[in-house]
mmCIF file of C-alpha atoms and ligand atoms in Angstrom:
data_model
loop_
_atom_site.group_PDB
_atom_site.id
_atom_site.type_symbol
_atom_site.label_atom_id
_atom_site.label_comp_id
_atom_site.label_asym_id
_atom_site.label_seq_id
_atom_site.Cartn_x
_atom_site.Cartn_y
_atom_site.Cartn_z
ATOM 1 C CA UNK A 258 -21.047 -5.644 -7.858
ATOM 2 C CA UNK A 259 -18.714 -8.327 -9.236
ATOM 3 C CA UNK A 260 -16.486 -10.202 -6.817
ATOM 4 C CA UNK A 261 -12.820 -11.147 -6.641
ATOM 5 C CA UNK A 262 -11.594 -13.949 -4.437
ATOM 6 C CA UNK A 263 -8.186 -13.624 -2.790
ATOM 7 C CA UNK A 264 -6.859 -17.071 -1.938
ATOM 8 C CA UNK A 265 -3.245 -16.488 -0.840
ATOM 9 C CA UNK A 266 -3.205 -13.855 1.841
ATOM 10 C CA UNK A 267 -0.097 -14.800 3.862
ATOM 11 C CA UNK A 268 -0.260 -15.140 7.653
ATOM 12 C CA UNK A 269 2.168 -12.599 9.089
ATOM 13 C CA UNK A 270 4.401 -12.880 12.168
ATOM 14 C CA UNK A 271 3.184 -10.953 15.191
ATOM 15 C CA UNK A 272 5.903 -8.251 14.958
ATOM 16 C CA UNK A 273 5.021 -7.460 11.347
ATOM 17 C CA UNK A 274 1.288 -7.344 12.051
ATOM 18 C CA UNK A 275 1.857 -4.986 14.951
ATOM 19 C CA UNK A 276 4.125 -2.674 12.937
ATOM 20 C CA UNK A 277 1.576 -2.541 10.113
ATOM 21 C CA UNK A 278 -1.191 -1.859 12.569
ATOM 22 C CA UNK A 279 0.748 1.082 14.026
ATOM 23 C CA UNK A 280 1.248 2.384 10.521
ATOM 24 C CA UNK A 281 -2.481 2.118 9.807
ATOM 25 C CA UNK A 282 -3.280 4.017 12.987
ATOM 26 C CA UNK A 283 -0.701 6.709 12.202
ATOM 27 C CA UNK A 284 -2.228 7.232 8.763
ATOM 28 C CA UNK A 285 -5.544 7.871 10.505
ATOM 29 C CA UNK A 286 -3.877 10.763 12.359
ATOM 30 C CA UNK A 287 -2.961 12.426 9.047
ATOM 31 C CA UNK A 288 -6.503 13.840 9.034
ATOM 32 C CA UNK A 289 -9.866 13.182 7.396
ATOM 33 C CA UNK A 290 -8.814 14.910 4.204
ATOM 34 C CA UNK A 291 -6.107 12.299 3.534
ATOM 35 C CA UNK A 292 -8.074 9.596 1.733
ATOM 36 C CA UNK A 293 -6.160 8.756 -1.418
ATOM 37 C CA UNK A 294 -2.710 7.406 -0.646
ATOM 38 C CA UNK A 295 -0.114 6.336 -3.178
ATOM 39 C CA UNK A 296 2.598 3.858 -2.218
ATOM 40 C CA UNK A 297 5.842 3.760 -4.153
ATOM 41 C CA UNK A 298 9.556 2.987 -3.753
ATOM 42 C CA UNK A 299 12.837 3.504 -5.569
ATOM 43 C CA UNK A 300 13.364 -0.050 -6.797
ATOM 44 C CA UNK A 301 11.419 -3.252 -7.456
ATOM 45 C CA UNK A 302 11.021 -5.755 -4.603
ATOM 46 C CA UNK A 303 11.102 -3.238 -1.756
ATOM 47 C CA UNK A 304 7.624 -4.300 -0.631
ATOM 48 C CA UNK A 305 5.212 -1.762 -2.156
ATOM 49 C CA UNK A 306 2.579 -4.317 -3.112
ATOM 50 C CA UNK A 307 3.060 -6.168 0.177
ATOM 51 C CA UNK A 308 2.466 -2.976 2.160
ATOM 52 C CA UNK A 309 -0.530 -1.859 0.095
ATOM 53 C CA UNK A 310 -2.133 -5.275 0.296
ATOM 54 C CA UNK A 311 -1.678 -5.729 4.053
ATOM 55 C CA UNK A 312 -2.680 -2.176 4.893
ATOM 56 C CA UNK A 313 -5.760 -2.533 2.728
ATOM 57 C CA UNK A 314 -6.719 -5.787 4.448
ATOM 58 C CA UNK A 315 -6.245 -4.277 7.914
ATOM 59 C CA UNK A 316 -8.259 -1.169 7.101
ATOM 60 C CA UNK A 317 -11.062 -3.323 5.721
ATOM 61 C CA UNK A 318 -10.968 -5.656 8.716
ATOM 62 C CA UNK A 319 -11.551 -2.815 11.160
ATOM 63 C CA UNK A 320 -14.661 -1.897 9.157
ATOM 64 C CA UNK A 321 -13.300 0.923 6.958
ATOM 65 C CA UNK A 322 -14.484 0.613 3.340
ATOM 66 C CA UNK A 323 -11.169 0.683 1.489
ATOM 67 C CA UNK A 324 -10.374 0.451 -2.206
ATOM 68 C CA UNK A 325 -7.066 -0.847 -3.521
ATOM 69 C CA UNK A 326 -6.152 0.360 -7.017
ATOM 70 C CA UNK A 327 -3.361 -1.567 -8.690
ATOM 71 C CA UNK A 328 -1.687 1.074 -10.866
ATOM 72 C CA UNK A 329 1.369 -1.027 -11.652
ATOM 73 C CA UNK A 330 0.109 -1.410 -15.202
ATOM 74 C CA UNK A 331 3.480 -2.521 -16.544
ATOM 75 C CA UNK A 332 4.424 -5.376 -14.258
ATOM 76 C CA UNK A 333 1.824 -6.173 -11.612
ATOM 77 C CA UNK A 334 2.255 -9.508 -9.884
ATOM 78 C CA UNK A 335 -0.618 -8.962 -7.500
ATOM 79 C CA UNK A 336 -3.082 -11.345 -9.097
ATOM 80 C CA UNK A 337 -0.670 -14.245 -9.349
ATOM 81 C CA UNK A 338 1.063 -13.650 -6.008
ATOM 82 C CA UNK A 339 -2.126 -13.350 -3.974
ATOM 83 C CA UNK A 340 -4.175 -15.836 -5.993
ATOM 84 C CA UNK A 341 -6.783 -13.290 -7.055
ATOM 85 C CA UNK A 342 -9.493 -14.688 -9.302
ATOM 86 C CA UNK A 343 -13.084 -14.227 -10.377
ATOM 87 C CA UNK A 344 -15.759 -16.459 -11.812
ATOM 88 C CA UNK A 345 -16.050 -14.004 -14.749
ATOM 89 C CA UNK A 346 -13.443 -12.465 -17.036
ATOM 90 C CA UNK A 347 -11.658 -9.749 -15.018
ATOM 91 C CA UNK A 348 -11.896 -6.177 -16.314
ATOM 92 C CA UNK A 349 -9.029 -3.990 -15.063
ATOM 93 C CA UNK A 350 -8.535 -0.298 -14.376
ATOM 94 C CA UNK A 351 -6.813 0.209 -17.722
ATOM 95 C CA UNK A 352 -10.043 -0.804 -19.474
ATOM 96 C CA UNK A 353 -11.788 2.121 -17.809
ATOM 97 C CA UNK A 354 -8.890 4.501 -18.551
ATOM 98 C CA UNK A 355 -8.932 3.483 -22.213
ATOM 99 C CA UNK A 356 -12.682 4.148 -22.419
ATOM 100 C CA UNK A 357 -13.550 0.473 -22.863
ATOM 101 C CA UNK A 358 -15.425 0.050 -19.570
ATOM 102 C CA UNK A 359 -17.376 2.030 -16.980
ATOM 103 C CA UNK A 360 -16.269 2.574 -13.404
ATOM 104 C CA UNK A 361 -18.876 0.078 -12.212
ATOM 105 C CA UNK A 362 -17.251 -2.585 -14.416
ATOM 106 C CA UNK A 363 -13.808 -2.268 -12.816
ATOM 107 C CA UNK A 364 -14.603 -1.932 -9.099
ATOM 108 C CA UNK A 365 -14.843 -5.342 -7.421
ATOM 109 C CA UNK A 366 -15.876 -6.346 -3.960
ATOM 110 C CA UNK A 367 -13.731 -9.113 -2.490
ATOM 111 C CA UNK A 368 -14.033 -11.963 -0.030
ATOM 112 C CA UNK A 369 -12.608 -9.529 2.552
ATOM 113 C CA UNK A 370 -15.609 -7.562 3.857
ATOM 114 C CA UNK A 371 -15.137 -3.793 3.252
ATOM 115 C CA UNK A 372 -12.211 -4.548 0.930
ATOM 116 C CA UNK A 373 -12.719 -3.402 -2.672
ATOM 117 C CA UNK A 374 -10.327 -3.538 -5.587
ATOM 118 C CA UNK A 375 -9.618 -2.179 -9.058
ATOM 119 C CA UNK A 376 -7.248 -4.861 -10.390
ATOM 120 C CA UNK A 377 -4.973 -4.882 -13.401
ATOM 121 C CA UNK A 378 -5.276 -7.445 -16.145
ATOM 122 C CA UNK A 379 -2.600 -7.817 -18.823
ATOM 123 C CA UNK A 380 0.562 -5.709 -18.812
ATOM 124 C CA UNK A 381 0.628 -2.451 -20.773
ATOM 125 C CA UNK A 382 3.917 -1.373 -22.369
ATOM 126 C CA UNK A 383 3.321 2.360 -22.067
ATOM 127 C CA UNK A 384 0.544 3.409 -19.692
ATOM 128 C CA UNK A 385 1.730 7.055 -19.526
ATOM 129 C CA UNK A 386 -0.959 8.263 -21.883
ATOM 130 C CA UNK A 387 -3.632 6.593 -19.724
ATOM 131 C CA UNK A 388 -2.246 8.063 -16.496
ATOM 132 C CA UNK A 389 -2.112 11.542 -18.002
ATOM 133 C CA UNK A 390 -5.664 11.390 -19.337
ATOM 134 C CA UNK A 391 -8.722 13.000 -17.755
ATOM 135 C CA UNK A 392 -10.260 9.607 -17.055
ATOM 136 C CA UNK A 393 -7.489 8.905 -14.540
ATOM 137 C CA UNK A 394 -8.258 11.977 -12.442
ATOM 138 C CA UNK A 395 -11.953 11.172 -12.695
ATOM 139 C CA UNK A 396 -11.308 7.621 -11.496
ATOM 140 C CA UNK A 397 -9.437 8.790 -8.384
ATOM 141 C CA UNK A 398 -11.908 11.578 -7.601
ATOM 142 C CA UNK A 399 -14.981 9.395 -7.866
ATOM 143 C CA UNK A 400 -13.368 6.606 -5.797
ATOM 144 C CA UNK A 401 -12.439 9.112 -3.069
ATOM 145 C CA UNK A 402 -16.116 10.070 -2.844
ATOM 146 C CA UNK A 403 -17.233 6.459 -2.469
ATOM 147 C CA UNK A 404 -14.628 4.910 -0.159
ATOM 148 C CA UNK A 405 -13.102 5.935 3.163
ATOM 149 C CA UNK A 406 -9.603 5.173 1.854
ATOM 150 C CA UNK A 407 -8.139 4.593 -1.602
ATOM 151 C CA UNK A 408 -4.704 2.917 -1.603
ATOM 152 C CA UNK A 409 -2.741 2.974 -4.834
ATOM 153 C CA UNK A 410 0.087 0.603 -5.748
ATOM 154 C CA UNK A 411 2.577 1.882 -8.335
ATOM 155 C CA UNK A 412 5.795 0.877 -10.144
ATOM 156 C CA UNK A 413 9.180 1.953 -8.708
ATOM 157 C CA UNK A 414 10.339 5.549 -9.198
ATOM 158 C CA UNK A 415 13.787 4.460 -10.330
ATOM 159 C CA UNK A 416 12.402 2.654 -13.380
ATOM 160 C CA UNK A 417 9.557 4.727 -14.802
ATOM 161 C CA UNK A 418 7.758 8.010 -14.150
ATOM 162 C CA UNK A 419 4.294 6.459 -13.615
ATOM 163 C CA UNK A 420 4.210 7.128 -9.864
ATOM 164 C CA UNK A 421 5.010 10.802 -10.526
ATOM 165 C CA UNK A 422 1.940 10.949 -12.755
ATOM 166 C CA UNK A 423 -0.205 9.324 -10.089
ATOM 167 C CA UNK A 424 1.020 11.365 -7.080
ATOM 168 C CA UNK A 425 -0.559 14.740 -8.024
ATOM 169 C CA UNK A 426 -4.004 13.094 -7.944
ATOM 170 C CA UNK A 427 -3.498 11.802 -4.394
ATOM 171 C CA UNK A 428 -3.750 13.368 -0.946
ATOM 172 C CA UNK A 429 -0.481 11.815 0.200
ATOM 173 C CA UNK A 430 2.361 9.505 -0.726
ATOM 174 C CA UNK A 431 4.278 6.805 1.154
ATOM 175 C CA UNK A 432 7.803 5.742 0.245
ATOM 176 C CA UNK A 433 8.851 2.163 0.997
ATOM 177 C CA UNK A 434 12.565 1.582 1.618
ATOM 178 C CA UNK A 435 14.035 -1.881 1.803
ATOM 179 C CA UNK A 436 16.199 -1.975 4.900
ATOM 180 C CA UNK A 437 19.884 -2.562 4.279
ATOM 181 C CA UNK A 438 19.397 -2.792 0.515
ATOM 182 C CA UNK A 439 18.295 0.483 -1.062
ATOM 183 C CA UNK A 440 21.214 2.919 -1.397
ATOM 184 C CA UNK A 441 20.773 6.179 0.541
ATOM 185 C CA UNK A 442 21.346 8.210 -2.609
ATOM 186 C CA UNK A 443 18.440 6.507 -4.325
ATOM 187 C CA UNK A 444 16.167 7.107 -1.346
ATOM 188 C CA UNK A 445 17.180 10.752 -1.289
ATOM 189 C CA UNK A 446 16.519 11.024 -5.002
ATOM 190 C CA UNK A 447 13.067 9.482 -4.586
ATOM 191 C CA UNK A 448 12.217 11.906 -1.771
ATOM 192 C CA UNK A 449 13.233 14.833 -3.998
ATOM 193 C CA UNK A 450 11.130 13.507 -6.882
ATOM 194 C CA UNK A 451 8.089 13.067 -4.638
ATOM 195 C CA UNK A 452 8.542 16.539 -3.127
ATOM 196 C CA UNK A 453 8.386 18.042 -6.599
ATOM 197 C CA UNK A 454 4.899 16.614 -7.093
ATOM 198 C CA UNK A 455 3.775 18.844 -4.190
ATOM 199 C CA UNK A 456 1.699 16.002 -2.748
ATOM 200 C CA UNK A 457 2.678 15.551 0.910
ATOM 201 C CA UNK A 458 5.046 12.681 1.652
ATOM 202 C CA UNK A 459 3.194 11.151 4.605
ATOM 203 C CA UNK A 460 5.970 8.845 5.647
ATOM 204 C CA UNK A 461 8.777 6.468 4.801
ATOM 205 C CA UNK A 462 8.371 2.797 5.650
ATOM 206 C CA UNK A 463 11.570 0.925 6.462
ATOM 207 C CA UNK A 464 10.627 -2.533 5.262
ATOM 208 C CA UNK A 465 12.128 -5.999 5.437
ATOM 209 C CA UNK A 466 14.350 -5.046 8.372
ATOM 210 C CA UNK A 467 16.295 -7.878 9.953
ATOM 211 C CA UNK A 468 15.340 -7.555 13.603
ATOM 212 C CA UNK A 469 18.194 -9.841 14.641
ATOM 213 C CA UNK A 470 20.883 -7.631 13.134
ATOM 214 C CA UNK A 471 22.873 -5.522 15.631
ATOM 215 C CA UNK A 472 21.910 -2.234 14.024
ATOM 216 C CA UNK A 473 18.225 -2.955 14.605
ATOM 217 C CA UNK A 474 18.522 -4.272 18.165
ATOM 218 C CA UNK A 475 17.668 -0.998 19.850
ATOM 219 C CA UNK A 476 14.537 -0.608 17.782
ATOM 220 C CA UNK A 477 13.531 -4.159 18.528
ATOM 221 C CA UNK A 478 13.917 -3.748 22.298
ATOM 222 C CA UNK A 479 12.070 -0.464 22.287
ATOM 223 C CA UNK A 480 9.379 -1.848 20.074
ATOM 224 C CA UNK A 481 8.789 -4.868 22.280
ATOM 225 C CA UNK A 482 8.567 -2.836 25.452
ATOM 226 C CA UNK A 483 6.207 -0.312 23.947
ATOM 227 C CA UNK A 484 4.051 -3.158 22.769
ATOM 228 C CA UNK A 485 3.794 -4.621 26.258
ATOM 229 C CA UNK A 486 2.956 -1.223 27.630
ATOM 230 C CA UNK A 487 0.161 -0.710 25.185
ATOM 231 C CA UNK A 488 -1.259 -4.155 25.461
ATOM 232 C CA UNK A 489 -1.313 -4.763 29.138
ATOM 233 C CA UNK A 490 -1.411 -1.197 30.412
ATOM 234 C CA UNK A 491 1.146 -1.891 33.116
ATOM 235 C CA UNK A 492 4.654 -0.870 32.182
ATOM 236 C CA UNK A 493 6.211 -1.869 35.520
ATOM 237 C CA UNK A 494 4.869 -5.404 35.394
ATOM 238 C CA UNK A 495 6.188 -6.182 31.950
ATOM 239 C CA UNK A 496 9.481 -4.293 31.911
ATOM 240 C CA UNK A 497 11.092 -5.645 35.038
HETATM 241 N N1 LIG B 47 7.766 -6.932 5.418
HETATM 242 C C1 LIG B 47 7.788 -8.055 4.684
HETATM 243 N N2 LIG B 47 7.763 -9.250 5.272
HETATM 244 C C2 LIG B 47 7.800 -10.388 4.551
HETATM 245 N N3 LIG B 47 7.859 -10.435 3.198
HETATM 246 C C3 LIG B 47 7.883 -9.263 2.534
HETATM 247 C C4 LIG B 47 7.839 -8.011 3.227
HETATM 248 N N4 LIG B 47 7.879 -7.034 2.298
HETATM 249 C C5 LIG B 47 7.942 -7.640 1.101
HETATM 250 N N5 LIG B 47 7.943 -8.973 1.235
HETATM 251 C C6 LIG B 47 8.042 -9.967 0.142
HETATM 252 O O1 LIG B 47 9.070 -9.511 -0.724
HETATM 253 C C7 LIG B 47 8.743 -9.731 -2.072
HETATM 254 C C8 LIG B 47 8.742 -8.404 -2.853
HETATM 255 O O2 LIG B 47 7.708 -7.581 -2.334
HETATM 256 P P1 LIG B 47 6.699 -6.800 -3.278
HETATM 257 O O3 LIG B 47 5.653 -6.221 -2.399
HETATM 258 O O4 LIG B 47 6.225 -7.650 -4.413
HETATM 259 O O5 LIG B 47 7.678 -5.662 -3.826
HETATM 260 P P2 LIG B 47 7.393 -4.477 -4.865
HETATM 261 O O6 LIG B 47 5.910 -4.349 -5.022
HETATM 262 O O7 LIG B 47 8.032 -3.277 -4.231
HETATM 263 O O8 LIG B 47 8.097 -4.868 -6.128
HETATM 264 C C9 LIG B 47 7.378 -10.403 -2.069
HETATM 265 O O9 LIG B 47 7.542 -11.791 -2.164
HETATM 266 C C10 LIG B 47 6.794 -10.014 -0.728
HETATM 267 O O10 LIG B 47 5.858 -10.949 -0.260
HETATM 268 MG MG1 LIG B 48 4.713 -4.473 -6.706
#
């Protein structure tokens, strides 16, 4: 299998790592039949790729063979942002969808043990025809048979319909909402759109929350105390 090297995986603050870890564990409770998970949001920059990437890394690090498929064929920044490279010319998922490559050509192992990837290469102006083709459903189905989890990054719902084409092939969807930035109406609209796909909406991730803002203080306090409880097993000691 060919290999990708990821050079810029950011170090995260403790709070963020812990929140992501809780999210990973909660996904595990969705059941064994939930293997292919699509992540989307209403707008760009809400943190879809960030969430997919970190979740993927965490799943891999606990020994779960996990595949990340970058399905943001129009505007993926994953390779540049995370410094993803290969010693050979990279062949992306769209090459397989267009019939120019086999599955084995587009699945890469990475320098993160148990972390596998189907990257994107150059941007495609209109990937709809590829997402609606039979090769797309075959790609997802065969990956679900091979890996414990398949995480799929997509473009925002407010811009293009790509995520709505991807969702019906998945076992569940996750909606990322940028705290304090995404208008409620847009979030509501995205929930309605995802519901129509009939793929279960597994959860909504409130991302990029400012933990110092007054409105988030309660959450922060609660979060900290529940962390101490879980970590040290003695609530009375740590919550005095
Ligand atoms: N929870 C977070 N903590 C820190 N940085 C974040 C977080 N979520 C997103 N970012 C940063 O915000 C920017 C936009 O996130 P990105 O995942 O690229 O958004 P999207 O894929 O939704 O367009 C990136 O620089 C990313 O690293
Ligand atoms: Mg993105």
